[in-house]
Short mmCIF file of C-alpha atoms in Angstrom, two decimals:
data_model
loop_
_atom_site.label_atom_id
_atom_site.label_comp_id
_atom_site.label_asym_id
_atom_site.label_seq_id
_atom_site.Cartn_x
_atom_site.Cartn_y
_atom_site.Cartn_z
CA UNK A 3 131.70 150.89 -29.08
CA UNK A 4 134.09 151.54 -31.69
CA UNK A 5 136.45 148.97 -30.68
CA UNK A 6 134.38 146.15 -31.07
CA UNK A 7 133.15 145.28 -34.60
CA UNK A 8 131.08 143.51 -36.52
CA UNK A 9 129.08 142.87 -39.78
CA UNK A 10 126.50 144.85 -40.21
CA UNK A 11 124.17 142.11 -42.25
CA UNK A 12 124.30 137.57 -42.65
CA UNK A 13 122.04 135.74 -43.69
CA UNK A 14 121.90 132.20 -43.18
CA UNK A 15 120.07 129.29 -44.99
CA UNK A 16 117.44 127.77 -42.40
CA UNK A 17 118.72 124.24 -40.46
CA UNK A 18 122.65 125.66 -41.23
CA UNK A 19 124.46 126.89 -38.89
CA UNK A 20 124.59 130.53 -38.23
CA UNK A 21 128.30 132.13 -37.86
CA UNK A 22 128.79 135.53 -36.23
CA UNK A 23 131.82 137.05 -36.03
CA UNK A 24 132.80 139.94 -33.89
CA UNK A 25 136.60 141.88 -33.95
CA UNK A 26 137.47 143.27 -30.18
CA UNK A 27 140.91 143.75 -30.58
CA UNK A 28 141.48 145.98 -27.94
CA UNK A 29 139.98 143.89 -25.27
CA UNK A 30 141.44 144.12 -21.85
CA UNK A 31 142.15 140.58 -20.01
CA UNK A 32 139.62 140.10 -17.46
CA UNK A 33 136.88 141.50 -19.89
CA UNK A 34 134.36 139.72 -20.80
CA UNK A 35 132.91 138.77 -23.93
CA UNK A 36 129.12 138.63 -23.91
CA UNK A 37 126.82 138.13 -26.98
CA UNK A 38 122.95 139.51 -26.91
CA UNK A 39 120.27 139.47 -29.68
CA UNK A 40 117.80 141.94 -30.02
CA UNK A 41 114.36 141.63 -32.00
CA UNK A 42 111.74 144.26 -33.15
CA UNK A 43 113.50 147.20 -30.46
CA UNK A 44 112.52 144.56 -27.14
CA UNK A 45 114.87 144.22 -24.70
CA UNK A 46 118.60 142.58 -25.58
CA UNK A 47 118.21 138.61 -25.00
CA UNK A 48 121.16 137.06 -23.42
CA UNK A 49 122.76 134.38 -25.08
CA UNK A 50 126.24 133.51 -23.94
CA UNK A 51 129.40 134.46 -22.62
CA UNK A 52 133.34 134.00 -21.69
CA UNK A 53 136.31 134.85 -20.92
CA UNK A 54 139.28 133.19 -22.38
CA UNK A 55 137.95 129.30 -23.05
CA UNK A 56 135.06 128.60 -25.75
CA UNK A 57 132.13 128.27 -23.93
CA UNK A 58 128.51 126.43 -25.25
CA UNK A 59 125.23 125.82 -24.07
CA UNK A 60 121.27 125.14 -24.94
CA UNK A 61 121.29 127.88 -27.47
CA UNK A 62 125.04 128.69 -28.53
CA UNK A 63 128.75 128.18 -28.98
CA UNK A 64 131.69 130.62 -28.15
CA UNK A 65 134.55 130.57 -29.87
CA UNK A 66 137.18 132.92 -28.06
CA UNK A 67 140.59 132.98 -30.27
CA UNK A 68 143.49 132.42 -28.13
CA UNK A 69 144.56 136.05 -28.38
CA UNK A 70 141.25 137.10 -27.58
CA UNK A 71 141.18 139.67 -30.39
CA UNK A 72 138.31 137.89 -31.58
CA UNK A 73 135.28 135.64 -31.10
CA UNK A 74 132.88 133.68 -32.78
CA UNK A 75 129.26 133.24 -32.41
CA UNK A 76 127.70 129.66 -33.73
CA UNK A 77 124.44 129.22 -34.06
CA UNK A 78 123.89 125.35 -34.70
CA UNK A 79 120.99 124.83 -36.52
CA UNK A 80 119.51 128.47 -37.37
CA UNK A 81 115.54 128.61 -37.38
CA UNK A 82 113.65 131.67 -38.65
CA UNK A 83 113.08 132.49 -34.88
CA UNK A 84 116.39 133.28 -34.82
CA UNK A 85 116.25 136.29 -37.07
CA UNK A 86 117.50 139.55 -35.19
CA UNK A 87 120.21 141.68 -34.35
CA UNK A 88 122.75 140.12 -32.33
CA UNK A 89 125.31 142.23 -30.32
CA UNK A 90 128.75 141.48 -29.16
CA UNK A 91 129.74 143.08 -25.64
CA UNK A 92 132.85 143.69 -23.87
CA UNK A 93 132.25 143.88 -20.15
CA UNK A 94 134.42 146.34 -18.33
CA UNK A 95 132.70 144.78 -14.93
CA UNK A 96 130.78 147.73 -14.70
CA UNK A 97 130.17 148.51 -18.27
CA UNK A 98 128.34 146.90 -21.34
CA UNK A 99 130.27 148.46 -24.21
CA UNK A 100 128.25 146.93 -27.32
CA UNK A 101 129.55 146.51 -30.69
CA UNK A 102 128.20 147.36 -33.81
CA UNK A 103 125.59 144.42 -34.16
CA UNK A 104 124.94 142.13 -37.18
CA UNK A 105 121.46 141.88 -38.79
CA UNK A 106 121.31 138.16 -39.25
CA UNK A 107 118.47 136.65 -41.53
CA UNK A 108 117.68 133.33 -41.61
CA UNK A 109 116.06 132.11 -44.87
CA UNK A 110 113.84 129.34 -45.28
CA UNK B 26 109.65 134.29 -12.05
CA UNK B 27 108.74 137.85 -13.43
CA UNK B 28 111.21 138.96 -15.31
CA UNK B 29 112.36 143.51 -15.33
CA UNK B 30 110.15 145.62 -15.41
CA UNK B 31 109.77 149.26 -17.14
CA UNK B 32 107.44 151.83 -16.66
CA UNK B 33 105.91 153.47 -18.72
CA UNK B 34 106.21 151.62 -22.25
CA UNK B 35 105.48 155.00 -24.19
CA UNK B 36 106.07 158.53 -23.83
CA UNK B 37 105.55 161.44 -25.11
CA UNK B 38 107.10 164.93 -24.25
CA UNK B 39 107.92 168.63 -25.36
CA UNK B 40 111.57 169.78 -25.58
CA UNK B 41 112.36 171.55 -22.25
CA UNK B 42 110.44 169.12 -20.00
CA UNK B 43 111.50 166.60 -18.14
CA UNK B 44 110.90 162.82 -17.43
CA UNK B 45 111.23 160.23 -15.37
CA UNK B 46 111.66 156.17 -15.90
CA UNK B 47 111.10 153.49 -13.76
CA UNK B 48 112.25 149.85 -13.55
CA UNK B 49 111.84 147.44 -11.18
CA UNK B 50 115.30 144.55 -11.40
CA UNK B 51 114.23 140.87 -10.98
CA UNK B 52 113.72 139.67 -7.67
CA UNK B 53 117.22 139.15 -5.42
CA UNK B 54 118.91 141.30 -8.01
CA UNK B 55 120.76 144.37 -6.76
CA UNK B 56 122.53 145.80 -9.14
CA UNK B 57 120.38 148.06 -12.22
CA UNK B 58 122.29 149.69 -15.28
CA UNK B 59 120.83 152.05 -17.83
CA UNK B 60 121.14 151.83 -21.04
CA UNK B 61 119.81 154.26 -24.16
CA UNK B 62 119.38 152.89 -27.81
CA UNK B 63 119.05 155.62 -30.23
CA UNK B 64 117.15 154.07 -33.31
CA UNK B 65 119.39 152.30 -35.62
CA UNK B 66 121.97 151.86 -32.89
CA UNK B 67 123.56 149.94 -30.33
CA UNK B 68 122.61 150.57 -26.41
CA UNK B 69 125.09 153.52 -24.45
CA UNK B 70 125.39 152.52 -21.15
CA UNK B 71 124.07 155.46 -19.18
CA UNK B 72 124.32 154.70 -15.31
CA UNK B 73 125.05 151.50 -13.24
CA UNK B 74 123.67 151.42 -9.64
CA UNK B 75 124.72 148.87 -7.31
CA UNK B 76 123.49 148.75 -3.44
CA UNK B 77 122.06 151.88 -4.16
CA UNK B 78 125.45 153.65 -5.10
CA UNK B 79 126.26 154.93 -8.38
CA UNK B 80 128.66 152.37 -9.88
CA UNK B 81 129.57 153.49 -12.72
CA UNK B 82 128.60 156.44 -15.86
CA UNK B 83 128.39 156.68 -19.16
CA UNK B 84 129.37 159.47 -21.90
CA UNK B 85 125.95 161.55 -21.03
CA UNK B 86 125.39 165.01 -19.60
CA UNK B 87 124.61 165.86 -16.31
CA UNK B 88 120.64 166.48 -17.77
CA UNK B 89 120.59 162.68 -16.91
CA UNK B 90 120.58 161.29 -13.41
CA UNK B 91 119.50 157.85 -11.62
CA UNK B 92 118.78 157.01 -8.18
CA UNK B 93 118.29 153.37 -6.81
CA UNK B 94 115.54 152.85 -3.87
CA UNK B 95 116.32 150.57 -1.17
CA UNK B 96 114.22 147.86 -2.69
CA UNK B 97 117.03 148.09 -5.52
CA UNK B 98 114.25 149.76 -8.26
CA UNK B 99 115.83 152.64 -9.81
CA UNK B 100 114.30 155.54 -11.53
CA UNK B 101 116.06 157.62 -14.88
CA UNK B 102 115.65 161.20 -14.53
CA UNK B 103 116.13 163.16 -17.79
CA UNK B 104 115.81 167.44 -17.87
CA UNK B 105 115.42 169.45 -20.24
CA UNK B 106 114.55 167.39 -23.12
CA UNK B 107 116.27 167.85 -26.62
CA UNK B 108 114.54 166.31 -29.30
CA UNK B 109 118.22 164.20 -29.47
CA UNK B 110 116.87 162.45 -26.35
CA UNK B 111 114.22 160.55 -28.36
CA UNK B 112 115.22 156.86 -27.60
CA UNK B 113 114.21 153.44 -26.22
CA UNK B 114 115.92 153.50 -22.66
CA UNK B 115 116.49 150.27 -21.41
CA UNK B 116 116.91 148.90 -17.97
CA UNK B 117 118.91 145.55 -16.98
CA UNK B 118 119.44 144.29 -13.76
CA UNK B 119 122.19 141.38 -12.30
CA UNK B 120 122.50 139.48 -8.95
CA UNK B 121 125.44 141.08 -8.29
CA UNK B 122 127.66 143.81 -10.00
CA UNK B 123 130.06 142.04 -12.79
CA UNK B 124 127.39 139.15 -13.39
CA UNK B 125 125.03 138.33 -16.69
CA UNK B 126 122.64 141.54 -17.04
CA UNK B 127 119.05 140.58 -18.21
CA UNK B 128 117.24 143.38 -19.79
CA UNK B 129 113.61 145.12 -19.30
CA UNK B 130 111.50 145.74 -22.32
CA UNK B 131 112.35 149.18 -22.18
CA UNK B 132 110.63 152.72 -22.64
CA UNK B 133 110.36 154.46 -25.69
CA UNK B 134 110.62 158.11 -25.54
CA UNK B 135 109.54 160.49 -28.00
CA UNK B 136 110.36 164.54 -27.52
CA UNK B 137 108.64 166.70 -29.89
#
């Protein structure tokens, strides 16, 4: 999805915490933002998601910015199973519209 | 609880032919999207089905068509194969239609 960008490559020292951002500027109000990570081709993992408030649980933080042109993906404390390709999505409802994704390498 | 399901996990075909993908959603789940990941890309939504009506379609060419069994499995019917096909096609499914979609392992197609 061209309207949804991101980095194409982070790397991030092992134990820190991992920051992904992702640019959806043109993101309509009751879409959501979802986040997925992707290792070796498998199947997309699903990691978190929201609408307009930051959102966290066992494995991430959200941060939505109030305008919601942009989020923010935190890993806490980045291990090296966390290496992959993680994917910011705007849901239509109907429609996963994925952005560019952002190789992220953790480094011992 | 098993999770989707995707058969087969390799194949192999000749341009002109045509193929067929199966997935089977996680149980209670009735809504199954399609999805194709072109090596070095992001997934393209292809189809969604929910209640075994066609939801919602992708950017694709009417080579590819879907069809979702009462038992809310779907199958991914691709014709005439161009070597542009070549792809891992995933399948996710979701309790209902705008919920979290959890992804299959996928198929990986290869048209020679």
């Amino acid at each position: 999805d061209a309207k949804t960008t991101q980095p194409p490559s982070m790397d991030c020292a092992e134990g820190r915490a991992a920051n992904l951002p992702c640019n959806h500027s043109t993101i309509s109000g009751n879409e959501y933002v979802y986040w997925y990570r992707q290792i070796h081709s498998q199947g997309p993992q699903y990691i978190i998601h929201g609408l307009k408030n930051n959102e966290t649980n066992e494995m991430a933080s959200l941060i939505i910015t109030e305008d919601r042109k942009s989020s923010t993906l935190i890993l806490p404390h980045a291990t090296l199973r966390d290496t992959a390709v993680y994917y910011c999505i705007r849901d239509t409802g109907n429609q996963f519209y994925f952005g560019t994704g952002t190789s992220l390498t953790v480094i011992p | 609880d098993a999770g989707v399901t995707q058969s087969p996990t390799h194949l192999i075909k000749t341009r002109g032919q045509q193929v067929t993908l199966r997935c089977s959603p996680i149980s209670g789940h009735k809504s199954v999207s399609w999805y194709q990941q072109v090596l070095g890309q992001g997934p393209q939504f292809i189809f969604q089905y929910y209640e075994k009506e066609e939801r919602g379609r992708g950017n694709f060419p009417d080579r590819f068509s879907a069809r979702q069994f009462p038992n809310y499995s779907s199958e991914l019917n691709v014709n005439a194969l161009l070597l542009g096909d070549s792809a891992l096609y995933l399948c996710a499914s979701s309790p209902l239609r705008e919920e979290t979609q959890y992804f299959g392992p996928g198929t990986r197609l290869l048209v020679l």
